[in-house]
Coordinates of C-alpha atoms and ligand atoms in Angstrom, one line a residue:
M1 CA 75.7 114.6 69.6
T2 CA 76.3 117.9 71.3
S3 CA 73.4 119.9 72.6
V4 CA 71.3 122.1 70.2
T5 CA 70.1 125.5 71.6
C6 CA 66.6 126.4 70.5
S7 CA 65.7 130.1 70.4
A8 CA 63.0 131.0 72.9
S9 CA 59.6 132.1 71.4
F10 CA 59.0 134.7 74.0
P11 CA 60.8 137.9 75.0
A12 CA 63.7 137.0 77.3
A13 CA 64.7 140.5 78.4
H14 CA 63.9 139.9 82.1
L15 CA 64.8 136.2 82.3
A16 CA 68.2 134.8 83.0
S17 CA 69.3 132.8 80.0
P18 CA 69.1 129.1 80.5
P19 CA 72.5 127.4 81.2
A20 CA 74.1 125.8 78.2
E21 CA 73.8 122.0 78.4
G22 CA 76.8 119.9 78.9
F23 CA 77.8 116.7 77.1
A24 CA 79.3 113.3 77.7
D25 CA 82.3 111.5 76.3
V26 CA 82.8 107.8 76.7
L27 CA 86.2 106.3 77.2
V28 CA 86.6 102.5 76.8
G29 CA 89.3 99.9 76.5
L30 CA 89.5 98.5 73.0
Q31 CA 91.3 95.2 73.8
Y32 CA 91.0 92.8 76.7
G33 CA 91.2 95.2 79.6
D34 CA 94.2 96.6 81.5
E35 CA 95.0 99.0 78.6
G36 CA 95.9 101.8 81.1
K37 CA 92.6 103.7 80.9
A38 CA 93.1 105.3 84.3
K39 CA 96.3 107.0 83.1
I40 CA 94.4 108.6 80.2
I41 CA 91.6 109.7 82.4
D42 CA 94.1 111.2 84.7
A43 CA 95.4 113.3 81.8
L44 CA 92.0 114.3 80.6
A45 CA 90.2 114.8 83.9
A46 CA 90.8 118.6 84.0
G47 CA 88.4 118.9 81.0
Y48 CA 85.4 117.2 82.8
D49 CA 83.2 118.0 85.7
V50 CA 82.0 114.5 86.4
I51 CA 83.7 111.1 86.0
A52 CA 81.3 108.3 85.9
R53 CA 81.3 104.5 86.0
F54 CA 78.6 102.6 84.2
N55 CA 79.5 98.9 84.4
G56 CA 81.4 96.2 86.3
G57 CA 82.5 96.4 89.9
A58 CA 85.5 95.1 91.9
N59 CA 86.6 93.0 89.0
A60 CA 88.2 96.2 87.5
G61 CA 91.1 97.9 89.2
H62 CA 93.9 100.4 88.9
T63 CA 96.8 101.2 91.2
I64 CA 97.6 104.9 91.7
D65 CA 100.8 106.2 93.3
T66 CA 100.0 109.2 95.5
P67 CA 102.2 111.4 97.7
F68 CA 100.6 109.3 100.6
G69 CA 101.5 106.0 99.2
R70 CA 100.1 103.5 96.7
I71 CA 96.3 102.8 96.6
A72 CA 94.5 100.2 94.5
L73 CA 91.1 101.4 93.5
K74 CA 88.5 99.0 92.2
Q75 CA 85.1 100.5 92.2
L76 CA 85.6 104.3 92.6
P77 CA 85.9 106.1 89.3
S78 CA 89.4 107.3 88.3
G79 CA 89.8 110.9 89.0
V80 CA 89.5 110.7 92.8
F81 CA 92.7 112.7 93.0
H82 CA 91.3 115.5 90.9
P83 CA 89.4 117.4 93.6
H84 CA 87.3 119.5 91.1
A85 CA 85.7 116.3 89.7
T86 CA 82.5 114.9 91.0
L87 CA 82.4 111.1 90.9
Y88 CA 79.3 109.1 89.9
I89 CA 78.7 105.3 90.0
G90 CA 75.8 104.4 87.8
S91 CA 73.0 101.8 88.1
G92 CA 74.8 99.5 85.6
C93 CA 77.5 98.6 88.2
A94 CA 77.6 95.6 90.4
L95 CA 79.0 96.8 93.7
N96 CA 80.8 95.0 96.5
P97 CA 79.7 97.3 99.4
W98 CA 82.5 96.0 101.8
K99 CA 85.3 96.8 99.3
L100 CA 83.6 100.1 98.3
A101 CA 83.4 101.3 102.0
D102 CA 87.0 100.3 102.4
E103 CA 88.1 102.3 99.4
I104 CA 86.3 105.4 100.8
E105 CA 87.8 104.9 104.2
Q106 CA 91.3 104.5 102.8
L107 CA 90.9 107.7 100.9
R108 CA 89.7 109.5 103.9
E109 CA 92.8 108.4 105.8
M110 CA 94.9 109.8 103.0
G111 CA 93.2 113.2 103.4
V112 CA 90.8 112.8 100.4
P113 CA 87.3 112.8 101.9
L114 CA 84.6 112.1 99.3
E115 CA 81.6 113.7 101.0
G116 CA 79.9 116.0 98.6
R117 CA 81.9 114.6 95.7
L118 CA 80.7 111.0 95.3
R119 CA 77.2 109.9 94.3
I120 CA 76.2 106.2 93.8
S121 CA 73.0 105.2 92.1
A122 CA 70.6 103.5 94.6
R123 CA 69.8 101.1 91.8
A124 CA 73.3 99.7 91.4
A125 CA 73.3 95.9 92.0
L126 CA 74.6 94.7 95.3
V127 CA 77.1 91.9 95.3
Q128 CA 76.1 89.4 98.0
P129 CA 78.2 86.7 99.8
H130 CA 76.6 83.9 97.9
H131 CA 77.6 85.6 94.6
I132 CA 81.3 85.6 95.7
A133 CA 81.1 82.0 96.8
L134 CA 79.4 80.9 93.6
D135 CA 82.0 82.8 91.5
R136 CA 84.9 81.3 93.3
R137 CA 83.4 77.8 93.0
G138 CA 82.4 78.0 89.3
G139 CA 84.3 80.8 87.6
G140 CA 87.4 78.7 86.8
T141 CA 86.2 77.7 83.4
I142 CA 86.2 81.3 82.3
G143 CA 89.0 82.4 84.6
T144 CA 86.9 85.1 86.3
T145 CA 88.3 87.4 88.9
G146 CA 86.2 85.7 91.6
N147 CA 84.5 88.9 92.7
G148 CA 81.0 87.5 92.3
I149 CA 80.1 89.9 89.4
G150 CA 78.6 87.2 87.1
P151 CA 76.3 85.7 89.8
C152 CA 75.3 89.2 90.8
Y153 CA 74.2 90.2 87.4
A154 CA 72.5 86.8 87.0
D155 CA 70.4 87.5 90.1
R156 CA 69.6 90.9 88.8
A157 CA 68.0 89.3 85.7
L158 CA 66.4 86.5 87.8
R159 CA 64.8 88.9 90.2
V160 CA 63.1 86.3 92.4
R161 CA 64.2 82.8 93.6
N162 CA 61.8 80.7 95.6
D163 CA 59.4 83.6 95.9
K164 CA 62.2 85.8 97.4
R165 CA 63.7 88.9 95.8
V166 CA 67.4 88.2 94.9
N167 CA 68.1 91.3 92.8
L168 CA 69.1 93.4 95.8
M169 CA 70.2 97.0 95.1
L170 CA 72.3 99.5 97.0
G171 CA 69.1 101.4 97.8
D172 CA 67.8 98.4 99.7
L173 CA 70.6 98.9 102.2
L174 CA 69.5 102.4 102.6
N175 CA 65.8 101.8 102.9
S176 CA 65.6 98.4 104.7
E177 CA 68.9 97.4 106.1
A178 CA 67.7 94.7 108.4
D179 CA 65.7 93.0 105.7
T180 CA 68.6 93.2 103.2
V181 CA 71.0 91.6 105.7
A182 CA 68.4 88.9 106.5
S183 CA 67.8 88.2 102.9
M184 CA 71.5 87.8 102.1
R185 CA 71.9 85.5 105.1
D186 CA 69.0 83.3 104.0
V187 CA 70.3 82.8 100.5
F188 CA 73.8 82.1 101.7
T189 CA 72.6 79.7 104.4
G190 CA 70.4 77.9 101.9
M191 CA 73.5 77.5 99.6
I192 CA 75.8 76.1 102.3
N193 CA 73.1 73.8 103.5
A194 CA 72.6 72.5 100.0
D195 CA 76.4 71.9 99.9
G196 CA 76.2 69.8 103.1
G197 CA 78.0 72.6 105.0
T198 CA 81.3 72.0 103.1
S199 CA 81.8 75.5 101.7
P200 CA 85.3 76.7 102.6
W201 CA 84.0 80.3 102.8
V202 CA 81.5 80.0 105.6
A203 CA 83.5 82.0 108.1
E204 CA 84.6 84.6 105.7
M205 CA 81.0 85.2 104.4
S206 CA 79.6 85.2 107.9
D207 CA 82.0 88.0 108.8
L208 CA 80.8 89.9 105.7
L209 CA 77.2 89.6 106.8
L210 CA 78.1 90.7 110.4
S211 CA 79.9 93.8 109.2
L212 CA 77.2 94.9 106.7
P213 CA 75.4 97.4 109.0
K214 CA 78.7 99.2 109.6
V215 CA 79.4 99.2 105.9
A216 CA 75.9 100.6 105.2
D217 CA 76.6 103.4 107.7
T218 CA 79.7 104.4 105.7
L219 CA 77.9 104.2 102.3
R220 CA 74.7 106.0 103.4
A221 CA 75.9 109.5 102.7
Y222 CA 76.8 108.7 99.1
I223 CA 73.7 106.8 97.9
E224 CA 71.7 108.8 95.3
P225 CA 68.0 107.9 95.1
D226 CA 67.3 110.4 92.2
R227 CA 67.7 108.5 88.9
G228 CA 67.9 111.9 87.2
W229 CA 70.8 113.1 89.2
L230 CA 73.4 112.9 86.3
A231 CA 70.9 114.2 83.7
N232 CA 70.2 117.2 85.9
R233 CA 73.9 118.0 86.2
V234 CA 74.4 117.8 82.4
K235 CA 71.3 120.0 81.8
Q236 CA 73.1 122.6 84.0
G237 CA 76.3 122.3 81.9
A238 CA 78.3 119.5 83.4
R239 CA 80.8 117.8 81.1
V240 CA 80.9 114.0 81.8
L241 CA 83.5 111.5 81.1
F242 CA 82.2 107.9 81.3
E243 CA 84.9 105.4 82.3
G244 CA 84.4 101.9 80.9
A245 CA 85.6 99.0 83.0
Q246 CA 87.1 95.9 81.4
S247 CA 87.1 96.3 77.6
V248 CA 84.9 96.2 74.5
L249 CA 86.2 92.7 73.6
L250 CA 84.9 91.3 77.0
D251 CA 81.3 92.5 76.5
V252 CA 78.8 89.9 77.7
V253 CA 77.0 89.8 74.4
D254 CA 79.4 91.2 71.9
G255 CA 82.5 89.4 73.1
C256 CA 83.6 85.8 72.4
Q257 CA 81.4 83.5 74.5
P258 CA 81.9 82.4 77.2
Y259 CA 85.2 84.1 77.8
V260 CA 83.7 87.5 78.6
T261 CA 82.8 89.5 81.7
S262 CA 79.1 89.6 82.7
S263 CA 78.4 93.3 82.0
H264 CA 78.1 95.4 78.9
T265 CA 81.4 97.0 78.1
V266 CA 80.6 98.6 74.8
P267 CA 80.4 102.4 74.7
A268 CA 76.7 102.6 73.9
Y269 CA 76.0 101.0 77.3
A270 CA 77.4 104.0 79.1
Y271 CA 74.1 105.7 78.6
V272 CA 72.1 102.8 80.1
G273 CA 74.4 101.9 83.0
G274 CA 75.4 105.5 83.5
D275 CA 71.8 106.9 83.7
L276 CA 72.0 109.5 81.0
S277 CA 70.2 110.1 77.7
P278 CA 72.4 109.3 74.7
K279 CA 71.4 112.7 73.2
Y280 CA 74.3 114.1 75.2
H281 CA 76.9 111.9 73.6
R282 CA 79.8 113.9 72.1
R283 CA 82.6 111.4 71.3
T284 CA 84.0 108.0 72.0
I285 CA 87.6 107.7 73.1
G286 CA 89.4 104.4 72.8
V287 CA 92.4 103.2 74.8
A288 CA 94.7 100.4 73.5
K289 CA 98.2 99.2 74.4
A290 CA 101.1 98.4 72.1
I291 CA 102.0 95.2 73.9
M292 CA 98.7 93.5 74.4
S293 CA 97.7 91.3 77.3
R294 CA 94.8 89.2 78.4
V295 CA 93.9 87.6 81.7
G296 CA 91.6 84.6 82.0
R297 CA 90.8 82.2 79.2
G298 CA 89.5 82.8 75.7
P299 CA 90.8 83.6 72.2
F300 CA 93.7 85.9 71.7
P301 CA 94.8 85.8 68.0
S302 CA 98.1 87.7 68.4
E303 CA 99.2 85.8 71.5
L304 CA 103.0 85.2 71.6
G305 CA 103.3 81.5 72.1
G306 CA 99.6 80.8 71.3
E307 CA 97.9 77.9 73.1
R308 CA 101.1 77.2 75.1
S309 CA 101.1 80.6 76.6
A310 CA 97.4 80.4 77.4
Q311 CA 97.9 77.1 79.2
Y312 CA 101.0 78.3 81.0
C313 CA 99.2 81.4 82.3
D314 CA 96.2 79.4 83.3
D315 CA 98.2 76.9 85.2
A316 CA 100.2 79.7 86.9
S317 CA 97.0 81.5 88.0
Q318 CA 95.5 78.2 89.4
S319 CA 98.7 77.7 91.4
H320 CA 99.0 81.3 92.4
L321 CA 102.3 81.8 90.7
G322 CA 103.2 85.4 90.0
V323 CA 105.9 87.9 89.4
T324 CA 108.3 86.7 92.1
D325 CA 108.2 83.1 90.8
E326 CA 109.0 84.1 87.3
Q327 CA 111.8 86.4 88.4
A328 CA 113.3 83.5 90.4
R329 CA 113.1 81.2 87.4
F330 CA 113.8 83.2 84.3
S331 CA 116.2 85.7 82.8
P332 CA 114.0 88.0 80.6
E333 CA 117.1 89.3 78.7
Q334 CA 118.0 85.7 77.7
L335 CA 114.4 84.7 76.9
L336 CA 114.1 87.7 74.6
R337 CA 116.8 86.4 72.3
S338 CA 115.0 83.1 71.9
N339 CA 113.5 82.1 68.6
D340 CA 110.4 80.8 70.4
P341 CA 107.6 83.4 70.6
F342 CA 106.5 81.8 73.9
D343 CA 109.8 82.8 75.5
V344 CA 109.6 86.3 74.0
G345 CA 106.1 86.7 75.5
T346 CA 107.4 85.6 78.9
A347 CA 110.2 88.1 78.7
L348 CA 107.9 90.9 77.7
R349 CA 105.6 90.1 80.6
M350 CA 108.5 90.3 83.0
L351 CA 110.1 93.4 81.4
T352 CA 106.8 95.4 81.2
G353 CA 105.2 94.2 84.4
E354 CA 102.1 92.5 83.0
Y355 CA 100.6 90.9 86.1
G356 CA 97.0 91.3 87.3
T357 CA 96.4 94.4 89.5
G358 CA 94.0 92.6 91.7
T359 CA 95.0 89.0 91.3
G360 CA 98.7 89.2 90.6
R361 CA 98.1 86.6 87.8
P362 CA 100.6 86.5 85.0
R363 CA 98.9 88.1 81.9
R364 CA 99.0 86.4 78.5
I365 CA 101.1 88.6 76.2
G366 CA 100.5 89.3 72.5
M367 CA 101.8 91.6 69.7
L368 CA 99.7 94.6 68.8
D369 CA 96.8 93.4 66.8
L370 CA 95.9 96.2 64.3
A371 CA 93.5 94.0 62.4
Q372 CA 91.4 93.5 65.5
L373 CA 91.7 97.1 66.5
R374 CA 90.4 98.2 63.1
E375 CA 87.3 96.1 63.5
V376 CA 86.6 97.4 67.0
V377 CA 87.1 101.0 66.0
K378 CA 84.7 100.5 63.1
A379 CA 82.1 98.6 65.1
H380 CA 81.9 101.2 67.8
A381 CA 82.7 104.3 65.7
V382 CA 85.6 105.2 68.0
D383 CA 86.6 108.8 67.3
C384 CA 90.2 108.7 68.5
V385 CA 92.6 106.3 70.2
Y386 CA 95.3 106.6 72.9
L387 CA 98.0 104.0 72.5
N388 CA 99.8 103.1 75.7
K389 CA 103.1 101.3 76.3
V390 CA 104.6 102.3 73.0
D391 CA 108.0 102.6 74.8
C392 CA 107.8 98.9 75.5
L393 CA 108.1 98.1 71.8
A394 CA 111.9 98.9 72.3
H395 CA 112.3 95.4 73.8
Y396 CA 111.6 93.9 70.4
F397 CA 114.8 95.4 69.1
H398 CA 116.7 93.0 71.4
S399 CA 114.8 90.1 70.2
T400 CA 115.1 88.0 67.0
Y401 CA 112.3 90.0 65.5
Q402 CA 114.6 92.9 64.9
G403 CA 111.6 95.1 64.5
V404 CA 108.1 95.5 65.8
P405 CA 105.8 92.5 65.0
M406 CA 102.2 93.5 64.5
R407 CA 99.2 91.5 63.3
V408 CA 97.8 93.5 60.4
N409 CA 95.5 91.0 58.7
R410 CA 92.8 88.8 59.8
D411 CA 93.7 85.1 59.3
V412 CA 94.6 83.4 56.1
L413 CA 92.0 83.9 53.4
S414 CA 93.4 87.2 52.0
S415 CA 96.9 86.5 52.9
D416 CA 98.1 86.0 49.4
V417 CA 97.9 89.8 49.2
M418 CA 99.3 90.6 52.7
P419 CA 100.8 88.4 55.4
D420 CA 99.0 88.1 58.8
V421 CA 102.0 89.5 60.7
L422 CA 104.2 92.3 59.6
I423 CA 107.5 93.2 61.1
Y424 CA 107.6 97.0 61.2
P425 CA 111.2 98.0 60.6
G426 CA 111.0 101.8 60.9
L427 CA 111.3 102.5 64.7
S428 CA 114.4 102.6 66.8
E429 CA 115.2 103.0 70.5
H430 CA 116.5 106.4 69.7
S431 CA 113.1 107.5 68.3
L432 CA 111.4 106.2 71.4
T433 CA 113.9 107.9 73.7
L434 CA 113.4 111.2 71.8
G435 CA 109.7 110.7 72.1
R436 CA 109.9 110.6 75.8
E437 CA 111.4 114.0 75.7
G438 CA 108.4 115.2 73.7
K439 CA 110.3 115.3 70.4
L440 CA 108.8 113.1 67.8
D441 CA 111.2 112.4 64.9
A442 CA 110.3 111.3 61.4
A443 CA 110.4 107.6 62.4
M444 CA 107.9 108.2 65.2
H445 CA 105.6 110.2 62.9
G446 CA 105.9 107.4 60.4
F447 CA 104.8 104.8 63.0
V448 CA 101.9 107.0 64.1
D449 CA 100.7 107.4 60.5
F450 CA 101.1 103.7 59.9
V451 CA 99.0 102.8 62.9
E452 CA 96.3 105.4 62.1
R453 CA 96.0 104.2 58.6
Q454 CA 95.7 100.6 59.8
I455 CA 93.0 101.2 62.4
G456 CA 91.1 103.9 60.7
A457 CA 91.1 106.4 63.5
P458 CA 93.4 109.2 64.7
L459 CA 95.8 108.6 67.5
A460 CA 95.2 111.3 70.2
G461 CA 98.2 110.4 72.2
I462 CA 100.9 107.8 72.8
G463 CA 102.2 106.5 76.1
L464 CA 106.0 106.4 76.2
G465 CA 106.5 105.6 79.9
P466 CA 104.6 105.0 83.1
E467 CA 104.9 108.6 84.4
R468 CA 102.2 111.2 83.8
A469 CA 104.6 113.4 81.7
S470 CA 105.4 110.6 79.3
L471 CA 102.0 110.6 77.7
V472 CA 102.6 112.5 74.5
S473 CA 99.6 114.3 73.1
L474 CA 99.3 114.2 69.3
S475 CA 97.3 117.4 69.0
A476 CA 97.8 117.6 65.3
H477 CA 95.9 114.3 65.0
Q478 CA 93.2 114.7 67.6
P479 CA 89.9 116.4 67.7
A480 CA 89.9 119.0 70.5
L481 CA 89.1 116.9 73.6
V482 CA 89.0 119.6 76.2
V483 CA 86.6 122.5 76.0
A484 CA 86.5 125.7 78.0
A485 CA 85.4 125.4 81.6
S486 CA 81.6 125.7 81.9
P487 CA 80.4 128.4 84.4
H488 CA 77.2 126.6 85.0
V489 CA 78.3 123.6 87.1
Ligands
LIG501 P1 84.7 88.5 85.7 O1 84.5 89.8 85.2 O2 85.4 88.4 87.1 O3 83.4 87.6 85.7 O4 85.7 87.7 84.7 C1 85.3 87.4 83.4 C2 86.5 87.6 82.5 O5 86.8 89.0 82.4 C3 87.8 86.9 82.9 O6 88.5 86.4 81.8 C4 88.5 88.0 83.6 O7 89.9 87.8 83.7 C5 88.2 89.2 82.7 N1 88.3 90.5 83.4 C6 87.4 91.0 84.3 N2 87.8 92.2 84.8 C7 88.9 92.5 84.1 C8 89.8 93.6 84.1 O8 89.6 94.6 84.8 N3 90.9 93.5 83.2 C9 91.1 92.4 82.4 N4 90.3 91.4 82.4 C10 89.2 91.4 83.2

């Protein structure tokens, strides 16, 4: 809902008119994460005053190429390289203070200081050394990223263990640093004692504890104790873009248990974890990609190679095999011509660079699942969708598919009417190349129309290459996403 202006009931001749209130849009991934959300935020950032995170922590991540080199950001909101934008990290996040301080320092070294631009809710949960150790020890069943996010949220809900508070928050570092460090040390020591001192991470975790006071010094300037900070900005006219981490399908309740992350990733949660009233909600923007991927375990109905691919990627991530190993072993051009979908999936991973940003793990690859997207769009009332990596569909033209395979129907029951998988014949490499030059021919329009009809939402843009310029805006299809700059912020 956008704001409603009520007329004042008293003469306003000598009063300055109140500033128009702002609004918030929520941008979320619609598949299994890694849909290229940062790239879309980069394109939309000019239309917003604040870019805000509301969930997750160092389990997210995006790599940005800058004139000063490449930087991998995990916890800072996208938009750091848009100097006009204020960055906010809401109370729904689970923060690794060491990595956060490191990101801030790296940016400072690149000439991008964040003083005055970054606010972090004092109520954001604090990832502690024992969370990281527990996640590394027990996260394998799910295939977690090992960042301690699940144990951190678990302690937030637990609140107290053995009469001691375990739900530490960033504000605790600000208000009682020595107690916070002591409390973390106690819990971690208790854990290693219970293990008989066999934990392989003792030295690493002790170093973390030792460096915490220095980290607290770095973070102090950014911690925001006022829970109404974002609301006040919006009341003064700020336009907010909430940036979801992970994806809707990995939501801790809504996703497929137990193969989910431990936070809420659905757009409605932006207003809880992002510390703003939902009355400011304007629209929900979804991001998907045309070649799908998933890291970790769990169902993936359109996976090329099915269970075999899931097992292969799981084994590879356990034995830390990544892109260089695959490049040494396989020829993607050859695999692409195989009749085996598993081979095609491997080829697509190699040709489109689908390896974990933080972990380097090979991602499981799947065809575009329009049936799944339709359900997600409907469930979360997504207003418009950006579809990334459409250029990558060109690889299918060199495969035995001879067209673009897409899952259009949900499993067998109704398949006497329509098959599960459809090979879309109408696209060509020529259309995709033209598209990169900003010219959409009839075949590209036909593809866009087909996808829109299938998913029940307009496509606001399509990604036809990694560069900023190759994101083609489909303005005829999209509701106006950018409004005139607000003078009140
Ligand atoms: P966790 O969030 O580290 O607990 O991992 C839980 C599940 O979410 C695992 O399957 C992870 O691979 C997945 N996951 C977490 N963060 C991301 C992400 O940023 N992209 C894709 N998958 C993720």
